[in-house]
Structures are given as structure tokens and as C-alpha cells.
Amino acid sequence: MQNITILGATGSIGASTLNVLARHPERYGVYALTAHSQVDQLAAQCAQFRPQVAVVGSADAAQALSRLLRAQGSSTQVEYGEAALCAVASAPQCDAVMAAIVGAAGLAPTLAAARAGKKILLANKEALVMSGRLFMDTVTANGATLLPIDSEHNAIFQCLPHGYQRLPANQGVARILLTASGGPFLTRAVETLDAVTPDEAVAHPNWVMGRKISVDSATMMNKGLEVIEAHWLFGVQADQIEVVIHPQSVIHSLVSYVDGSVLAQLGNPDMRTPIAHALAYPERIASGVAQIDLAQIACLTFERPDFKRFPCLKLAYDALQAGGTAPAILNAANEIAVQAFLDGQIGFRAIDQLIARVMDKLPHSEVTDIEALREQDRRAREVANSLIS
Ligand code: NAD
Ligand code: MG
């Protein structure tokens, strides 16, 4: 029996994870569930999965959750705040951590899980983009296991040689091909993009996801963050990572070998596949996802991304090349820009413009420790906010 902590249980990935766990009660127990403010949903999850601990974002939310849990006669202990998130991610009672908080807020607890040598199922790509080498070194130094949940990286993981050591040349890996759907605006006239609404931007053609990652998919910043994520996870350089637009989202990514072989992982676009893969690795368990019907899909197409349509993708490649804290600055500026767009404060095209201006204004430096990183993150948010108002 493995006991799991789910950071971000009420989100899209959190709910899909619980859906898979519920299919295998003999294999998995739930140690802790966390949410920021959705206490009703968290209380319902606690009633079904009976975690030992539930963590929320504030004292008020904790009080509201405690009231709901008392009414259920539940024995789940309620905590709040970042220290409590770090505690449930590193507790001895927990074997594996699903890191599914959105954005930089997930960094501290995900790092805490790495420091405690846990098995980490990483959905929270922003944490890795921000902390890069620091995160990977923490994983290695503490004997933690890192398994990618992002569908592309999970696909790549499945296509790499067994026991891959992040040294592509040693194992014949030439390139990584990251597929991208192109999001909802792949064919829309570029001149009309500034007029798109938040509802249009979050209406992804193939995947149902949280609002922030949905906007990231529309700008393709999501793919940019994934390029940086692939660099750290697999030890490949920027020029070995090619983004290929594949609107059907059936091939989740590919690995190209020096002998000309290309291995791909395919499946229906449903996050329960990578979640089940990582949970059970190296075994396989049922996820609830239907088998693909290739004859019905009939046609798979591919094209190159256009940096003029998707300037965020270029900004992310630039941040990766710049190194140091540049990806953390990129990520922070993007989080502020996306929220401002969702709140109706700025237009869609202002997202990439704002990020570019923050990148220009703020010098990047070496990543020394988490405190320095958080300071850069805070500075970048401050600059981004000042440019909006
Ligand atoms: P979501 O918005 O649906 O859920 C986010 C979760 O994080 C919620 O449980 C929320 O309560 C929690 N949260 C938000 N702000 C918080 C804060 N400040 N402190 C603590 N908790 C907070 O997001 P999602 O779509 O599930 O995505 C989660 C992560 O997984 C993101 O990093 C995303 O990029 C990544 N991811 C998601 C998908 C997908 O299909 N949804 C695919 C690949 C990767
Ligand atoms: Mg992805």
C-alpha cells in the first residue's frame, strides 16, 4: 500500500489523480489532500478518501473546512499555510507526492518533497522551470524519484532507454520532439488575436485543464515552459528540443535516436494515462482511459510553430539560453500577465509584450538558493504589476 499526498487536490490534475486512485483502493491510500480556497470540494474529497491531513491556504478557509468536516464526523486534521504544505509533502507517512499546485506557489512544497527523498509525480512544471538545477540537484542529493506527469514529458520518459541518465549522447538520443496542439488560436488571423476573450482563450480544443495552463496553451507559453522542463528532466540542450505542432494531440511526444529511429507514445488526450503510468511505474495499472481507435482518428498532421503567432514560445527559448534566473523571471511575469488577462485588465497580445518588457528590465543572475530565487520571483511580479497599472 502506498500513501499519497496530493498538492492541489481540487484542481484538474488533482481530480484526475483521485479518479485513478479510486480505481485501485488495494494499492493506494491518501495521506493528505490540499487546496487553496475551494473548501466545499475539498470536504467532499475528504469524505470519500479519508486523508489523515487536509491543508488549505488561510485560517478562514481552515475554519470553514473544519466546520464541514466536523459535520461529517471526519477525523481528518486541518492545517493551513505554506509550512503545512511542506510538512505533508515531506511527512514520513507519505510515500509519494503528486505536485499539482499551479504556478510558483508549488515550489516550496515540491522542493520539500525532494529534500525528503520522496517519489515525486511532477505536474507543477512552473516549480521546475523556476528552480532548474537547484531542484534537480536536490532530487539527486536526497535520492528522490522524479516522474513526469506533463503528458509530453511522460511520453518522452516512456520512449527513452530504460535507466536513462540524462546524458543523451551516451545512450544514442539525438533529439526530443515535443508535440503541441497549437491551442484554440492556431488558425485565427493574427491581427484579431488582441480581441480574444478569456473564455475563448481557455476553450482548449483537446484538453480540459485549469484556467492558467489553458491560457498558456493559447499563447504557447505552456510549450515554452515545457521546453525548459524537458531541458532539466532529460539533460537535452535547447537546440536538441524541437516543438512540432500536432493539432490532434494523439502523439504526446517523440524521441529521435542517432540511428534514425523515432519512438513515440500515443493515446487519447486524457491526463489519467500519464498519472496512472507514474503512480504504478514500473508496473502498469488501468486508468479508465479508453483505448485509441486509430481508424477513427484516421489522420495525424504536423507543422512547424510560427514564432510571430506565438512569441511566448520564442521568449521561453531565449530564457533557457540565458540561463540562471531568467526562466524564473519569465515564469513570474507570465503568471502576472495571464492573471491580468483573465481579470480583463490587459488584452491577449499584451501577455507576450509584458513578459518581454519584464525580461528586458530585470537582469538575471545565477540561482544560488531558494531565497534568492523567491526574491527574483517577487521582483519580477512587482515590475510586471507596475507595467500593468
Ligand atoms: P487548476 O487550476 O485546475 O488547479 C490548481 C490547484 O492548485 C488547485 O487545487 C488549487 O487549489 C491549488 N492552488 C492554486 N493556487 C494555490 C496557492 N497559492 N497555494 C496552494 N495551492 C494553490 O490547475 P491544473 O490544470 O490542475 O494544473 C496544475 C498544475 O499541473 C499546473 O502546474 C499545470 O501546468 C500542470 N499541468 C496540468 C495539466 C492539465 O491537464 N490540467 C497538464 C499538464 C500539466
Ligand atoms: Mg503538457
Short mmCIF file of C-alpha atoms and ligand atoms in Angstrom, two decimals:
data_model
loop_
_atom_site.label_atom_id
_atom_site.label_comp_id
_atom_site.label_asym_id
_atom_site.label_seq_id
_atom_site.Cartn_x
_atom_site.Cartn_y
_atom_site.Cartn_z
CA MET A 1 0.00 0.00 0.00
CA GLN A 2 1.40 3.41 -1.00
CA ASN A 3 0.22 6.56 0.78
CA ILE A 4 -0.11 9.60 -1.42
CA THR A 5 -0.14 13.34 -0.75
CA ILE A 6 -1.91 15.35 -3.44
CA LEU A 7 -0.85 19.00 -3.53
CA GLY A 8 -3.61 20.80 -5.44
CA ALA A 9 -6.25 18.08 -4.99
CA THR A 10 -9.16 20.27 -6.12
CA GLY A 11 -7.60 21.15 -9.47
CA SER A 12 -7.92 19.39 -12.79
CA ILE A 13 -4.85 17.17 -12.21
CA GLY A 14 -5.81 16.60 -8.56
CA ALA A 15 -9.29 15.38 -9.54
CA SER A 16 -7.89 13.12 -12.28
CA THR A 17 -5.41 11.67 -9.76
CA LEU A 18 -8.19 10.86 -7.29
CA ASN A 19 -10.17 9.30 -10.13
CA VAL A 20 -7.27 6.88 -10.80
CA LEU A 21 -6.65 6.20 -7.08
CA ALA A 22 -10.32 5.33 -6.56
CA ARG A 23 -9.92 2.50 -9.10
CA HIS A 24 -7.14 0.88 -7.01
CA PRO A 25 -8.03 1.11 -3.30
CA GLU A 26 -5.93 -2.00 -2.58
CA ARG A 27 -2.76 -0.28 -3.89
CA TYR A 28 -3.13 3.33 -2.75
CA GLY A 29 -4.18 5.24 0.35
CA VAL A 30 -4.42 9.02 0.66
CA TYR A 31 -2.26 10.62 3.34
CA ALA A 32 -3.02 14.30 2.64
CA LEU A 33 -5.08 16.48 0.31
CA THR A 34 -4.50 20.19 -0.20
CA ALA A 35 -6.41 23.06 -1.81
CA HIS A 36 -6.13 26.81 -1.80
CA SER A 37 -9.68 28.03 -1.19
CA GLN A 38 -12.18 25.51 -2.58
CA VAL A 39 -13.24 24.12 0.79
CA ASP A 40 -16.55 22.57 -0.34
CA GLN A 41 -14.84 20.44 -2.95
CA LEU A 42 -12.02 19.54 -0.56
CA ALA A 43 -14.54 18.49 2.11
CA ALA A 44 -16.27 16.21 -0.40
CA GLN A 45 -12.90 14.68 -1.34
CA CYS A 46 -12.09 14.16 2.35
CA ALA A 47 -15.40 12.37 2.85
CA GLN A 48 -14.57 9.96 0.05
CA PHE A 49 -10.82 9.42 0.57
CA ARG A 50 -10.41 9.95 4.35
CA PRO A 51 -6.94 11.54 4.38
CA GLN A 52 -5.11 11.98 7.68
CA VAL A 53 -4.46 15.67 6.92
CA ALA A 54 -6.10 18.37 4.78
CA VAL A 55 -4.31 21.67 4.09
CA VAL A 56 -5.82 24.94 2.83
CA GLY A 57 -4.47 28.41 2.12
CA SER A 58 -5.73 30.53 5.01
CA ALA A 59 -7.01 30.48 8.59
CA ASP A 60 -10.51 31.38 7.35
CA ALA A 61 -10.52 28.52 4.87
CA ALA A 62 -9.24 26.17 7.59
CA GLN A 63 -12.09 27.20 9.89
CA ALA A 64 -14.67 26.69 7.14
CA LEU A 65 -13.21 23.28 6.27
CA SER A 66 -13.09 22.18 9.91
CA ARG A 67 -16.77 23.05 10.27
CA LEU A 68 -17.69 20.98 7.21
CA LEU A 69 -15.55 18.05 8.33
CA ARG A 70 -16.96 18.08 11.87
CA ALA A 71 -20.45 17.87 10.41
CA GLN A 72 -19.31 14.73 8.52
CA GLY A 73 -17.87 13.22 11.70
CA SER A 74 -14.49 13.16 9.97
CA SER A 75 -11.18 12.63 11.81
CA THR A 76 -9.10 14.45 9.20
CA GLN A 77 -6.78 17.01 10.77
CA VAL A 78 -6.95 20.50 9.19
CA GLU A 79 -3.90 22.74 8.69
CA TYR A 80 -3.17 25.84 6.63
CA GLY A 81 -0.30 27.73 5.04
CA GLU A 82 2.96 27.01 3.27
CA ALA A 83 4.69 25.32 6.21
CA ALA A 84 1.81 22.84 6.42
CA LEU A 85 2.07 22.15 2.66
CA CYS A 86 5.79 21.43 3.12
CA ALA A 87 5.05 19.21 6.12
CA VAL A 88 2.53 16.97 4.28
CA ALA A 89 4.89 16.76 1.28
CA SER A 90 7.74 15.50 3.44
CA ALA A 91 5.97 13.54 6.22
CA PRO A 92 7.28 10.03 6.95
CA GLN A 93 3.73 8.64 6.50
CA CYS A 94 3.71 9.73 2.84
CA ASP A 95 5.37 7.62 0.11
CA ALA A 96 4.60 9.67 -3.00
CA VAL A 97 3.64 13.27 -3.70
CA MET A 98 1.52 14.43 -6.62
CA ALA A 99 2.78 18.00 -7.17
CA ALA A 100 -0.25 19.60 -8.84
CA ILE A 101 -0.43 23.12 -7.43
CA VAL A 102 -0.46 25.66 -10.24
CA GLY A 103 2.41 28.15 -10.52
CA ALA A 104 5.23 29.29 -8.25
CA ALA A 105 3.10 28.58 -5.16
CA GLY A 106 4.02 24.91 -5.63
CA LEU A 107 7.78 25.43 -5.45
CA ALA A 108 8.36 25.22 -1.68
CA PRO A 109 6.31 22.04 -1.03
CA THR A 110 7.66 20.30 -4.14
CA LEU A 111 11.22 21.08 -3.06
CA ALA A 112 10.35 19.85 0.44
CA ALA A 113 9.26 16.52 -1.09
CA ALA A 114 12.58 16.33 -2.97
CA ARG A 115 14.54 17.09 0.18
CA ALA A 116 12.68 14.30 1.98
CA GLY A 117 13.61 11.82 -0.80
CA LYS A 118 10.02 11.18 -1.87
CA LYS A 119 8.69 9.78 -5.10
CA ILE A 120 7.51 12.98 -6.82
CA LEU A 121 4.91 12.94 -9.58
CA LEU A 122 5.57 16.32 -11.16
CA ALA A 123 2.69 18.18 -12.83
CA ASN A 124 3.68 21.60 -11.43
CA LYS A 125 6.08 22.46 -14.27
CA GLU A 126 6.47 26.06 -13.04
CA ALA A 127 8.34 24.80 -9.95
CA LEU A 128 10.96 23.06 -12.10
CA VAL A 129 11.16 25.91 -14.63
CA MET A 130 11.91 28.34 -11.79
CA SER A 131 14.40 26.30 -9.84
CA GLY A 132 16.03 24.15 -12.57
CA ARG A 133 19.41 22.87 -11.45
CA LEU A 134 18.63 23.55 -7.76
CA PHE A 135 15.63 21.25 -7.98
CA MET A 136 17.42 18.51 -9.93
CA ASP A 137 20.40 18.61 -7.54
CA THR A 138 18.04 18.35 -4.55
CA VAL A 139 16.36 15.31 -6.12
CA THR A 140 19.72 13.60 -6.73
CA ALA A 141 21.29 14.50 -3.38
CA ASN A 142 18.35 13.09 -1.42
CA GLY A 143 17.63 10.02 -3.53
CA ALA A 144 14.17 11.27 -4.54
CA THR A 145 12.46 9.81 -7.62
CA LEU A 146 11.09 12.27 -10.17
CA LEU A 147 8.41 11.08 -12.58
CA PRO A 148 6.91 13.50 -15.12
CA ILE A 149 3.14 13.93 -15.31
CA ASP A 150 3.06 16.52 -18.07
CA SER A 151 1.79 14.35 -20.94
CA GLU A 152 4.68 15.27 -23.27
CA HIS A 153 7.38 14.57 -20.71
CA ASN A 154 5.69 11.42 -19.56
CA ALA A 155 5.62 10.31 -23.21
CA ILE A 156 9.33 11.12 -23.60
CA PHE A 157 10.13 9.27 -20.37
CA GLN A 158 8.33 6.22 -21.79
CA CYS A 159 10.27 6.46 -25.11
CA LEU A 160 13.74 6.92 -23.56
CA PRO A 161 16.00 3.93 -22.90
CA HIS A 162 15.42 2.15 -19.59
CA GLY A 163 17.66 3.62 -16.88
CA TYR A 164 18.27 6.81 -18.88
CA GLN A 165 20.79 9.00 -17.01
CA ARG A 166 20.16 12.49 -18.52
CA LEU A 167 23.15 12.02 -20.84
CA PRO A 168 21.63 11.86 -24.33
CA ALA A 169 24.88 11.27 -26.25
CA ASN A 170 25.76 8.22 -24.10
CA GLN A 171 22.53 6.46 -24.96
CA GLY A 172 22.12 7.40 -28.62
CA VAL A 173 19.45 10.05 -28.11
CA ALA A 174 19.69 12.73 -30.82
CA ARG A 175 16.65 14.92 -30.21
CA ILE A 176 13.40 15.31 -28.34
CA LEU A 177 10.30 16.18 -30.36
CA LEU A 178 7.75 17.94 -28.18
CA THR A 179 4.28 17.94 -29.70
CA ALA A 180 1.88 20.87 -29.21
CA SER A 181 -1.76 21.12 -30.19
CA GLY A 182 -1.37 24.80 -31.12
CA GLY A 183 -4.30 25.64 -28.83
CA PRO A 184 -7.52 27.43 -29.81
CA PHE A 185 -5.87 30.15 -31.94
CA LEU A 186 -3.73 28.07 -34.29
CA THR A 187 -5.55 29.27 -37.41
CA ARG A 188 -7.18 32.51 -36.25
CA ALA A 189 -5.98 35.67 -38.10
CA VAL A 190 -3.06 37.08 -36.07
CA GLU A 191 -4.42 40.68 -36.33
CA THR A 192 -7.58 39.62 -34.48
CA LEU A 193 -5.78 37.97 -31.55
CA ASP A 194 -5.83 41.03 -29.31
CA ALA A 195 -9.62 40.93 -29.31
CA VAL A 196 -9.96 37.38 -27.94
CA THR A 197 -11.78 36.98 -24.63
CA PRO A 198 -10.68 34.90 -21.62
CA ASP A 199 -13.49 32.42 -22.35
CA GLU A 200 -12.23 31.93 -25.92
CA ALA A 201 -8.66 31.54 -24.68
CA VAL A 202 -9.48 28.84 -22.10
CA ALA A 203 -11.58 26.79 -24.56
CA HIS A 204 -8.86 24.28 -25.46
CA PRO A 205 -9.72 22.05 -28.44
CA ASN A 206 -8.46 18.75 -26.92
CA TRP A 207 -7.78 19.02 -23.18
CA VAL A 208 -9.84 20.14 -20.17
CA MET A 209 -7.45 21.92 -17.79
CA GLY A 210 -7.17 24.71 -15.21
CA ARG A 211 -7.55 28.29 -16.47
CA LYS A 212 -3.90 29.33 -16.17
CA ILE A 213 -2.48 26.42 -18.17
CA SER A 214 -5.30 26.85 -20.71
CA VAL A 215 -4.25 30.45 -21.39
CA ASP A 216 -0.62 29.25 -21.51
CA SER A 217 -1.67 26.77 -24.18
CA ALA A 218 -3.33 29.53 -26.21
CA THR A 219 -0.15 31.67 -26.13
CA MET A 220 2.06 28.56 -26.37
CA MET A 221 3.93 29.73 -23.27
CA ASN A 222 2.91 26.31 -21.99
CA LYS A 223 5.09 24.71 -24.68
CA GLY A 224 7.85 27.18 -23.85
CA LEU A 225 7.75 26.16 -20.18
CA GLU A 226 7.76 22.54 -21.36
CA VAL A 227 10.92 23.13 -23.43
CA ILE A 228 12.64 24.33 -20.25
CA GLU A 229 11.13 21.43 -18.29
CA ALA A 230 12.49 18.94 -20.88
CA HIS A 231 15.94 20.51 -20.64
CA TRP A 232 16.10 19.82 -16.90
CA LEU A 233 14.35 16.45 -16.87
CA PHE A 234 16.26 14.87 -19.74
CA GLY A 235 19.58 16.76 -19.95
CA VAL A 236 18.93 17.94 -23.53
CA GLN A 237 20.06 21.36 -24.78
CA ALA A 238 17.71 23.92 -26.37
CA ASP A 239 18.84 23.02 -29.92
CA GLN A 240 18.02 19.35 -29.26
CA ILE A 241 14.39 20.16 -28.38
CA GLU A 242 12.10 20.67 -31.37
CA VAL A 243 8.48 21.75 -30.98
CA VAL A 244 6.11 20.22 -33.54
CA ILE A 245 2.50 21.32 -33.87
CA HIS A 246 0.21 18.31 -33.97
CA PRO A 247 -3.39 19.52 -33.62
CA GLN A 248 -4.93 16.08 -32.91
CA SER A 249 -2.97 15.58 -29.61
CA VAL A 250 -2.72 11.83 -30.21
CA ILE A 251 1.09 11.57 -30.30
CA HIS A 252 2.13 13.02 -26.93
CA SER A 253 5.83 13.40 -27.86
CA LEU A 254 8.71 11.56 -29.52
CA VAL A 255 12.38 10.68 -29.03
CA SER A 256 14.67 10.66 -32.05
CA TYR A 257 17.78 8.40 -31.91
CA VAL A 258 21.11 8.73 -33.74
CA ASP A 259 20.34 5.72 -35.94
CA GLY A 260 17.26 7.46 -37.37
CA SER A 261 14.71 5.60 -35.22
CA VAL A 262 11.95 7.73 -33.76
CA LEU A 263 9.88 6.39 -30.84
CA ALA A 264 6.53 7.93 -29.99
CA GLN A 265 3.91 7.46 -27.28
CA LEU A 266 0.27 7.70 -28.38
CA GLY A 267 -3.04 7.75 -26.57
CA ASN A 268 -6.28 9.61 -26.11
CA PRO A 269 -5.74 13.08 -24.63
CA ASP A 270 -6.62 12.27 -21.01
CA MET A 271 -4.25 13.04 -18.11
CA ARG A 272 -5.26 9.86 -16.30
CA THR A 273 -2.85 7.95 -18.61
CA PRO A 274 0.36 9.73 -17.50
CA ILE A 275 -0.94 9.85 -13.90
CA ALA A 276 -1.56 6.07 -13.82
CA HIS A 277 1.79 5.47 -15.53
CA ALA A 278 3.73 7.45 -12.95
CA LEU A 279 1.77 6.13 -9.97
CA ALA A 280 2.41 2.49 -10.82
CA TYR A 281 5.82 2.80 -12.55
CA PRO A 282 7.41 0.42 -13.49
CA GLU A 283 4.16 -1.56 -13.40
CA ARG A 284 1.01 -0.69 -15.37
CA ILE A 285 -2.46 -0.16 -13.95
CA ALA A 286 -5.84 0.66 -15.51
CA SER A 287 -6.56 4.40 -15.70
CA GLY A 288 -10.12 4.48 -17.02
CA VAL A 289 -8.94 5.90 -20.35
CA ALA A 290 -10.44 4.27 -23.45
CA GLN A 291 -8.11 2.57 -25.95
CA ILE A 292 -7.42 4.65 -29.05
CA ASP A 293 -9.19 3.87 -32.29
CA LEU A 294 -6.64 4.71 -35.00
CA ALA A 295 -9.02 4.12 -37.89
CA GLN A 296 -11.44 6.59 -36.41
CA ILE A 297 -8.67 9.18 -35.86
CA ALA A 298 -7.62 8.44 -39.48
CA CYS A 299 -5.28 11.38 -39.92
CA LEU A 300 -2.38 12.82 -37.93
CA THR A 301 -0.87 16.12 -39.11
CA PHE A 302 2.24 18.09 -38.21
CA GLU A 303 3.55 21.60 -38.79
CA ARG A 304 6.25 23.95 -37.52
CA PRO A 305 5.30 26.61 -34.95
CA ASP A 306 5.28 30.24 -36.10
CA PHE A 307 7.12 32.49 -33.60
CA LYS A 308 5.20 35.54 -34.92
CA ARG A 309 1.90 33.95 -33.96
CA PHE A 310 3.37 32.53 -30.74
CA PRO A 311 6.05 34.96 -29.46
CA CYS A 312 5.87 33.42 -25.96
CA LEU A 313 7.48 30.26 -27.31
CA LYS A 314 10.46 32.30 -28.53
CA LEU A 315 10.67 34.14 -25.19
CA ALA A 316 10.94 30.81 -23.39
CA TYR A 317 13.71 29.51 -25.69
CA ASP A 318 15.54 32.83 -25.06
CA ALA A 319 15.15 32.45 -21.27
CA LEU A 320 16.52 28.90 -21.43
CA GLN A 321 19.54 30.10 -23.45
CA ALA A 322 20.08 33.00 -21.00
CA GLY A 323 20.04 30.55 -18.06
CA GLY A 324 20.32 31.43 -14.34
CA THR A 325 17.20 33.14 -13.00
CA ALA A 326 15.91 34.10 -16.49
CA PRO A 327 13.35 31.23 -16.58
CA ALA A 328 12.11 32.22 -13.09
CA ILE A 329 11.63 35.82 -14.25
CA LEU A 330 9.85 34.60 -17.39
CA ASN A 331 7.56 32.42 -15.28
CA ALA A 332 6.71 35.14 -12.75
CA ALA A 333 5.97 37.73 -15.47
CA ASN A 334 3.80 35.18 -17.26
CA GLU A 335 1.81 34.36 -14.12
CA ILE A 336 1.05 38.06 -13.56
CA ALA A 337 0.25 38.67 -17.25
CA VAL A 338 -2.08 35.66 -17.51
CA GLN A 339 -3.97 36.65 -14.36
CA ALA A 340 -4.31 40.23 -15.63
CA PHE A 341 -5.66 38.90 -18.93
CA LEU A 342 -8.12 36.59 -17.13
CA ASP A 343 -9.21 39.56 -14.99
CA GLY A 344 -9.88 41.66 -18.11
CA GLN A 345 -7.10 44.16 -17.31
CA ILE A 346 -5.00 43.56 -20.44
CA GLY A 347 -5.54 42.16 -23.94
CA PHE A 348 -4.27 38.79 -25.14
CA ARG A 349 -1.30 40.17 -27.09
CA ALA A 350 -0.25 42.26 -24.09
CA ILE A 351 0.73 38.98 -22.39
CA ASP A 352 3.82 38.42 -24.54
CA GLN A 353 4.61 42.15 -24.65
CA LEU A 354 4.54 42.42 -20.88
CA ILE A 355 6.77 39.37 -20.40
CA ALA A 356 9.28 40.71 -22.94
CA ARG A 357 9.43 44.06 -21.12
CA VAL A 358 9.98 42.44 -17.72
CA MET A 359 12.74 40.25 -19.20
CA ASP A 360 14.39 43.38 -20.66
CA LYS A 361 14.15 45.35 -17.44
CA LEU A 362 15.35 42.75 -14.96
CA PRO A 363 18.91 41.43 -15.11
CA HIS A 364 19.12 37.70 -14.45
CA SER A 365 21.71 36.14 -12.20
CA GLU A 366 22.89 32.73 -11.02
CA VAL A 367 20.46 30.61 -8.99
CA THR A 368 22.19 30.29 -5.64
CA ASP A 369 19.43 29.19 -3.26
CA ILE A 370 15.68 29.18 -2.89
CA GLU A 371 15.63 32.50 -1.03
CA ALA A 372 17.41 34.30 -3.88
CA LEU A 373 15.01 32.66 -6.31
CA ARG A 374 11.97 33.79 -4.38
CA GLU A 375 13.37 37.31 -4.27
CA GLN A 376 13.76 37.32 -8.09
CA ASP A 377 10.23 35.95 -8.41
CA ARG A 378 8.92 38.73 -6.16
CA ARG A 379 10.86 41.42 -8.07
CA ALA A 380 9.59 40.18 -11.43
CA ARG A 381 5.98 40.24 -10.17
CA GLU A 382 6.49 43.76 -8.85
CA VAL A 383 7.88 45.01 -12.20
CA ALA A 384 5.11 43.24 -14.15
CA ASN A 385 2.43 44.74 -11.92
CA SER A 386 3.94 48.23 -12.22
CA LEU A 387 3.86 47.92 -16.02
CA ILE A 388 0.18 46.97 -15.94
CA SER A 389 -1.01 49.82 -13.74
P1 NAD B 1 -6.03 24.01 -11.54
O1 NAD B 1 -6.11 25.48 -11.59
O2 NAD B 1 -7.16 23.20 -12.04
O3 NAD B 1 -5.72 23.53 -10.04
C1 NAD B 1 -4.73 24.15 -9.27
C2 NAD B 1 -4.68 23.57 -7.86
O4 NAD B 1 -3.69 24.31 -7.14
C3 NAD B 1 -5.98 23.70 -7.08
O5 NAD B 1 -6.15 22.57 -6.26
C4 NAD B 1 -5.76 24.94 -6.21
O6 NAD B 1 -6.49 24.89 -5.01
C5 NAD B 1 -4.28 24.88 -5.95
N1 NAD B 1 -3.70 26.20 -5.74
C6 NAD B 1 -3.84 27.30 -6.53
N2 NAD B 1 -3.17 28.34 -6.02
C7 NAD B 1 -2.57 27.91 -4.89
C8 NAD B 1 -1.76 28.54 -3.89
N3 NAD B 1 -1.40 29.82 -3.98
N4 NAD B 1 -1.34 27.78 -2.86
C9 NAD B 1 -1.69 26.48 -2.75
N5 NAD B 1 -2.47 25.83 -3.65
C10 NAD B 1 -2.90 26.54 -4.70
O7 NAD B 1 -4.68 23.61 -12.32
P2 NAD B 1 -4.34 22.26 -13.12
O8 NAD B 1 -4.81 22.38 -14.52
O9 NAD B 1 -4.74 21.07 -12.32
O10 NAD B 1 -2.75 22.35 -13.18
C11 NAD B 1 -1.95 22.09 -12.05
C12 NAD B 1 -0.50 22.00 -12.49
O11 NAD B 1 -0.35 20.91 -13.37
C13 NAD B 1 -0.02 23.25 -13.25
O12 NAD B 1 1.32 23.49 -12.95
C14 NAD B 1 -0.14 22.83 -14.71
O13 NAD B 1 0.78 23.48 -15.55
C15 NAD B 1 0.19 21.34 -14.61
N6 NAD B 1 -0.38 20.53 -15.70
C16 NAD B 1 -1.73 20.45 -15.85
C17 NAD B 1 -2.27 19.70 -16.88
C18 NAD B 1 -3.76 19.56 -17.05
O14 NAD B 1 -4.19 18.81 -17.91
N7 NAD B 1 -4.59 20.22 -16.27
C19 NAD B 1 -1.42 19.04 -17.77
C20 NAD B 1 -0.04 19.15 -17.59
C21 NAD B 1 0.47 19.89 -16.54
MG MG B 2 1.83 19.32 -21.43
#
